[in-house]
Amino acid sequence: MRKKLVVGNWKMHFNVSQSSHLLHRLQERIQTHNDVEVVLAPSFLVLQPLSLQIDRRKFKLAAQDCYWQDEGAFTGEISATMLHDLVEYIIVGHSERRHVFNETDEDVARKTAAVIRNGIVPIVCVGETAGERKDGETKQVLYSQLLSALKNVTSEDIKDLVIAYEPVWAIGKDAVREATPEEFREVAIFAKKVLSDKFGGGIARDIRIIYGGSVNPKNARDFVVEGGADGFLVGRDSLDAKKFLQIIQITRDAER
Ligand code: PGA
């Protein structure tokens, strides 16, 4: 069984010194041989300085996004090639990228392929909007997001892949509510089926499916125990050392 994964997505928060401060608070409290894989996803600006301070026995780093070309005249963009030495994971298709920056399934597919091509593991985010859930389209949306994100990859490529189920209506301070563990479980079973039909059961079994959307120390345990979540993508509560450490601890204890 693969280790559970807890990813802190710091989004557009913290400058270099604030990030170092949070890292140090986390670093002094976390154990070296953690049963849970803990990943920090700070801004691009902060990745390099943090990479020099981080204890890699305790944490891994992730980028929050990347561009799909490896290099060239693309003002303002950062490629997976540039991130290769810094990060082990890259988040692709986060709903804020899809909905605020109009990223399409095609963009997500190209980015996923670029991440894999550069030897990094993609954390592919999928999730329906409130309207799509209300209209009973959840599975249809997830089916097309999953298959299009992975259309350029082979079963060989995806052995470490992580899928984050992040219903759009559950994310951020304007969230309607968090998903329930049952809702997560239903989606995770469905996603495994889609992955197993495309890549084969053996490969699909190893793909971790994590939950994101208003994860906090109160709801984390139920997602692992009742929902069967392989971990979390945490936004707001990853900005607070105490809460993030609690979520890691809960994930670890729920595992046992
Ligand atoms: P949240 O964000 O935990 O603040 O809801 C989750 C995410 O966007 O990944």
CSV table of C-alpha atoms and ligand atoms in Angstrom, one decimal:
chain,number,residue,atom,x,y,z
A,1,MET,CA,0.0,0.0,0.0
A,2,ARG,CA,1.2,3.5,-0.9
A,3,LYS,CA,1.7,6.1,1.8
A,4,LYS,CA,-1.1,8.5,2.4
A,5,LEU,CA,-0.3,12.0,1.0
A,6,VAL,CA,-1.1,15.4,2.5
A,7,VAL,CA,-0.4,18.3,0.3
A,8,GLY,CA,-0.5,21.9,1.5
A,9,ASN,CA,-1.5,24.3,-1.3
A,10,TRP,CA,-0.4,27.7,-0.2
A,11,LYS,CA,-1.9,29.4,-3.3
A,12,MET,CA,-1.0,33.1,-3.6
A,13,HIS,CA,-0.1,33.5,0.1
A,14,PHE,CA,3.2,34.3,1.8
A,15,ASN,CA,6.4,36.0,0.7
A,16,VAL,CA,9.8,34.4,1.1
A,17,SER,CA,10.3,35.2,4.8
A,18,GLN,CA,6.7,34.3,5.8
A,19,SER,CA,7.1,31.0,3.9
A,20,SER,CA,10.4,30.2,5.7
A,21,HIS,CA,8.8,31.0,9.0
A,22,LEU,CA,5.9,28.5,8.4
A,23,LEU,CA,8.3,25.9,7.1
A,24,HIS,CA,10.4,26.2,10.2
A,25,ARG,CA,7.4,25.8,12.5
A,26,LEU,CA,6.3,22.7,10.6
A,27,GLN,CA,9.8,21.3,10.4
A,28,GLU,CA,10.5,21.4,14.1
A,29,ARG,CA,7.3,19.6,14.9
A,30,ILE,CA,7.2,16.9,12.2
A,31,GLN,CA,9.0,13.5,12.5
A,32,THR,CA,11.7,12.4,10.1
A,33,HIS,CA,10.2,9.0,9.4
A,34,ASN,CA,6.6,10.1,8.9
A,35,ASP,CA,4.2,7.4,7.7
A,36,VAL,CA,2.5,10.1,5.7
A,37,GLU,CA,4.0,11.8,2.7
A,38,VAL,CA,3.9,15.6,3.3
A,39,VAL,CA,4.1,17.9,0.4
A,40,LEU,CA,4.2,21.7,0.4
A,41,ALA,CA,3.1,23.7,-2.6
A,42,PRO,CA,4.2,27.3,-2.1
A,43,SER,CA,4.3,30.0,-4.9
A,44,PHE,CA,6.9,29.7,-7.7
A,45,LEU,CA,8.8,32.6,-6.1
A,46,VAL,CA,9.3,30.7,-2.9
A,47,LEU,CA,10.2,27.3,-4.3
A,48,GLN,CA,13.9,28.0,-4.7
A,49,PRO,CA,14.6,29.5,-1.3
A,50,LEU,CA,12.4,26.9,0.4
A,51,SER,CA,14.2,24.1,-1.4
A,52,LEU,CA,17.5,25.2,0.3
A,53,GLN,CA,15.9,25.1,3.8
A,54,ILE,CA,13.7,22.0,3.6
A,55,ASP,CA,14.5,18.8,5.3
A,56,ARG,CA,13.8,16.4,2.5
A,57,ARG,CA,13.3,13.5,4.9
A,58,LYS,CA,10.3,15.3,6.2
A,59,PHE,CA,8.8,17.1,3.2
A,60,LYS,CA,8.6,17.2,-0.5
A,61,LEU,CA,7.9,20.2,-2.7
A,62,ALA,CA,5.2,20.7,-5.3
A,63,ALA,CA,4.5,23.5,-7.8
A,64,GLN,CA,1.0,24.8,-8.1
A,65,ASP,CA,1.0,24.8,-11.9
A,66,CYS,CA,3.4,24.9,-14.9
A,67,TYR,CA,3.3,25.7,-18.5
A,68,TRP,CA,3.1,22.8,-21.0
A,69,GLN,CA,6.0,23.8,-23.3
A,70,ASP,CA,9.5,23.0,-22.0
A,71,GLU,CA,11.1,26.3,-23.1
A,72,GLY,CA,10.7,29.2,-25.4
A,73,ALA,CA,9.2,32.7,-25.9
A,74,PHE,CA,6.3,32.4,-23.4
A,75,THR,CA,6.5,35.5,-21.3
A,76,GLY,CA,5.6,35.0,-17.6
A,77,GLU,CA,5.5,31.2,-17.8
A,78,ILE,CA,7.4,28.6,-15.8
A,79,SER,CA,8.0,25.1,-17.4
A,80,ALA,CA,8.1,21.7,-15.8
A,81,THR,CA,11.7,21.5,-17.2
A,82,MET,CA,12.6,24.4,-15.0
A,83,LEU,CA,11.0,22.8,-12.0
A,84,HIS,CA,12.6,19.5,-12.5
A,85,ASP,CA,15.3,19.9,-9.8
A,86,LEU,CA,13.1,21.6,-7.3
A,87,VAL,CA,9.8,19.7,-7.0
A,88,GLU,CA,8.6,16.1,-6.9
A,89,TYR,CA,5.0,17.0,-7.7
A,90,ILE,CA,3.1,19.5,-9.8
A,91,ILE,CA,-0.6,20.3,-9.3
A,92,VAL,CA,-2.4,20.5,-12.6
A,93,GLY,CA,-6.0,21.5,-13.4
A,94,HIS,CA,-6.8,23.1,-10.1
A,95,SER,CA,-10.3,24.5,-10.3
A,96,GLU,CA,-9.0,28.0,-9.7
A,97,ARG,CA,-6.9,27.6,-12.8
A,98,ARG,CA,-9.9,26.1,-14.7
A,99,HIS,CA,-12.4,28.7,-13.6
A,100,VAL,CA,-10.4,31.9,-12.9
A,101,PHE,CA,-7.9,31.5,-15.7
A,102,ASN,CA,-10.2,29.6,-18.1
A,103,GLU,CA,-7.9,26.6,-18.5
A,104,THR,CA,-9.5,23.9,-20.6
A,105,ASP,CA,-9.3,20.1,-20.5
A,106,GLU,CA,-7.0,20.4,-23.4
A,107,ASP,CA,-4.6,22.7,-21.4
A,108,VAL,CA,-4.7,20.2,-18.5
A,109,ALA,CA,-3.9,17.3,-20.8
A,110,ARG,CA,-0.9,19.2,-22.2
A,111,LYS,CA,0.3,20.1,-18.8
A,112,THR,CA,-0.1,16.6,-17.4
A,113,ALA,CA,2.0,15.3,-20.3
A,114,ALA,CA,4.6,17.9,-19.8
A,115,VAL,CA,4.9,17.1,-16.1
A,116,ILE,CA,5.4,13.4,-16.8
A,117,ARG,CA,7.8,14.1,-19.6
A,118,ASN,CA,10.0,16.0,-17.2
A,119,GLY,CA,10.0,13.2,-14.6
A,120,ILE,CA,7.7,14.8,-12.1
A,121,VAL,CA,4.5,13.4,-10.7
A,122,PRO,CA,1.3,15.2,-11.6
A,123,ILE,CA,-1.5,15.8,-9.1
A,124,VAL,CA,-4.4,16.1,-11.4
A,125,CYS,CA,-7.4,17.9,-10.0
A,126,VAL,CA,-10.9,17.1,-11.1
A,127,GLY,CA,-14.3,18.2,-9.8
A,128,GLU,CA,-17.7,19.3,-10.7
A,129,THR,CA,-19.4,22.7,-10.1
A,130,ALA,CA,-22.4,23.1,-7.8
A,131,GLY,CA,-24.7,23.4,-10.9
A,132,GLU,CA,-23.3,20.3,-12.5
A,133,ARG,CA,-23.9,18.3,-9.3
A,134,LYS,CA,-27.4,19.7,-9.0
A,135,ASP,CA,-28.1,18.6,-12.6
A,136,GLY,CA,-26.9,15.1,-11.9
A,137,GLU,CA,-23.8,15.5,-14.1
A,138,THR,CA,-21.1,14.8,-11.6
A,139,LYS,CA,-20.0,11.5,-13.1
A,140,GLN,CA,-20.2,12.7,-16.6
A,141,VAL,CA,-18.0,15.7,-15.8
A,142,LEU,CA,-15.5,13.6,-13.9
A,143,TYR,CA,-15.4,11.1,-16.7
A,144,SER,CA,-14.5,13.6,-19.3
A,145,GLN,CA,-12.1,15.6,-17.1
A,146,LEU,CA,-10.2,12.4,-16.2
A,147,LEU,CA,-10.1,10.9,-19.7
A,148,SER,CA,-9.1,14.1,-21.3
A,149,ALA,CA,-6.4,15.0,-18.7
A,150,LEU,CA,-4.9,11.5,-19.3
A,151,LYS,CA,-5.4,11.2,-23.0
A,152,ASN,CA,-1.7,11.7,-23.8
A,153,VAL,CA,-0.3,9.3,-21.2
A,154,THR,CA,0.4,5.6,-21.1
A,155,SER,CA,0.0,3.1,-18.3
A,156,GLU,CA,3.7,3.1,-17.9
A,157,ASP,CA,3.7,6.9,-17.3
A,158,ILE,CA,1.1,7.0,-14.6
A,159,LYS,CA,2.2,4.6,-12.0
A,160,ASP,CA,2.7,7.4,-9.4
A,161,LEU,CA,-0.1,9.6,-10.6
A,162,VAL,CA,-2.3,11.3,-8.0
A,163,ILE,CA,-5.9,12.3,-8.6
A,164,ALA,CA,-7.4,15.0,-6.4
A,165,TYR,CA,-11.1,15.1,-6.2
A,166,GLU,CA,-12.0,18.7,-5.5
A,167,PRO,CA,-15.6,19.6,-6.0
A,168,VAL,CA,-15.6,23.3,-6.9
A,169,TRP,CA,-18.5,24.0,-4.5
A,170,ALA,CA,-16.4,22.7,-1.6
A,171,ILE,CA,-13.3,24.9,-2.1
A,172,GLY,CA,-12.3,28.1,-0.4
A,173,LYS,CA,-13.9,30.6,1.9
A,174,ASP,CA,-17.1,30.8,-0.3
A,175,ALA,CA,-17.6,27.0,-0.2
A,176,VAL,CA,-21.2,25.9,0.0
A,177,ARG,CA,-20.1,23.0,2.3
A,178,GLU,CA,-17.4,20.3,2.3
A,179,ALA,CA,-18.2,17.0,0.5
A,180,THR,CA,-19.3,14.1,2.7
A,181,PRO,CA,-17.1,11.1,3.1
A,182,GLU,CA,-19.8,9.1,1.2
A,183,GLU,CA,-19.7,11.5,-1.7
A,184,PHE,CA,-16.0,11.2,-1.8
A,185,ARG,CA,-16.1,7.4,-1.7
A,186,GLU,CA,-18.6,7.2,-4.5
A,187,VAL,CA,-16.4,9.5,-6.7
A,188,ALA,CA,-13.3,7.6,-5.8
A,189,ILE,CA,-14.8,4.2,-6.8
A,190,PHE,CA,-16.0,5.7,-10.0
A,191,ALA,CA,-12.6,7.3,-10.8
A,192,LYS,CA,-10.9,4.0,-10.1
A,193,LYS,CA,-13.2,2.3,-12.5
A,194,VAL,CA,-12.6,4.8,-15.2
A,195,LEU,CA,-8.8,4.5,-14.7
A,196,SER,CA,-8.9,0.7,-14.5
A,197,ASP,CA,-10.9,0.6,-17.8
A,198,LYS,CA,-8.3,2.8,-19.5
A,199,PHE,CA,-5.1,1.6,-17.9
A,200,GLY,CA,-5.8,-1.8,-16.4
A,201,GLY,CA,-6.8,-2.8,-12.8
A,202,GLY,CA,-3.3,-3.3,-11.5
A,203,ILE,CA,-2.2,0.2,-12.4
A,204,ALA,CA,-5.5,1.8,-11.3
A,205,ARG,CA,-5.2,0.2,-7.9
A,206,ASP,CA,-1.9,2.0,-7.1
A,207,ILE,CA,-3.2,5.5,-8.1
A,208,ARG,CA,-3.9,7.6,-5.0
A,209,ILE,CA,-7.1,9.5,-4.9
A,210,ILE,CA,-7.1,12.3,-2.5
A,211,TYR,CA,-9.7,14.8,-1.4
A,212,GLY,CA,-9.6,18.6,-1.4
A,213,GLY,CA,-12.2,21.2,-0.4
A,214,SER,CA,-12.4,22.7,3.1
A,215,VAL,CA,-10.4,20.0,4.7
A,216,ASN,CA,-9.8,20.7,8.4
A,217,PRO,CA,-8.8,18.9,11.6
A,218,LYS,CA,-12.5,18.1,12.3
A,219,ASN,CA,-13.4,16.4,9.0
A,220,ALA,CA,-10.1,14.8,8.0
A,221,ARG,CA,-10.5,11.5,9.9
A,222,ASP,CA,-13.9,10.7,8.4
A,223,PHE,CA,-12.6,11.2,4.9
A,224,VAL,CA,-9.8,8.6,5.5
A,225,VAL,CA,-11.8,6.1,7.6
A,226,GLU,CA,-15.2,6.3,6.0
A,227,GLY,CA,-14.4,7.8,2.6
A,228,GLY,CA,-11.2,5.7,2.1
A,229,ALA,CA,-9.3,8.9,1.0
A,230,ASP,CA,-5.6,8.3,0.2
A,231,GLY,CA,-4.9,11.8,1.6
A,232,PHE,CA,-5.7,15.4,1.1
A,233,LEU,CA,-5.1,18.6,-0.9
A,234,VAL,CA,-5.4,21.3,1.8
A,235,GLY,CA,-5.8,25.0,1.1
A,236,ARG,CA,-6.7,27.3,3.9
A,237,ASP,CA,-5.8,25.0,6.8
A,238,SER,CA,-2.3,24.5,5.3
A,239,LEU,CA,-1.5,28.1,6.0
A,240,ASP,CA,-1.8,27.5,9.7
A,241,ALA,CA,1.0,25.4,11.2
A,242,LYS,CA,-1.1,24.0,14.0
A,243,LYS,CA,-4.1,22.9,11.9
A,244,PHE,CA,-1.9,21.5,9.1
A,245,LEU,CA,0.1,19.4,11.6
A,246,GLN,CA,-3.2,18.2,13.1
A,247,ILE,CA,-4.4,17.1,9.7
A,248,ILE,CA,-1.1,15.2,9.1
A,249,GLN,CA,-1.4,13.6,12.5
A,250,ILE,CA,-5.0,12.6,12.0
A,251,THR,CA,-4.2,11.1,8.6
A,252,ARG,CA,-1.4,9.2,10.1
A,253,ASP,CA,-3.4,7.9,13.0
A,254,ALA,CA,-6.4,7.0,10.9
A,255,GLU,CA,-4.1,4.9,8.8
A,256,ARG,CA,-3.3,2.5,11.7
B,1,PGA,P1,-9.5,24.9,0.8
B,1,PGA,O1,-8.8,24.8,-0.7
B,1,PGA,O2,-9.0,23.9,1.6
B,1,PGA,O3,-9.2,26.3,1.2
B,1,PGA,O4,-11.0,24.7,0.5
B,1,PGA,C1,-8.6,23.5,-1.2
B,1,PGA,C2,-7.9,23.6,-2.6
B,1,PGA,O5,-8.2,24.6,-3.3
B,1,PGA,O6,-7.1,22.8,-2.9
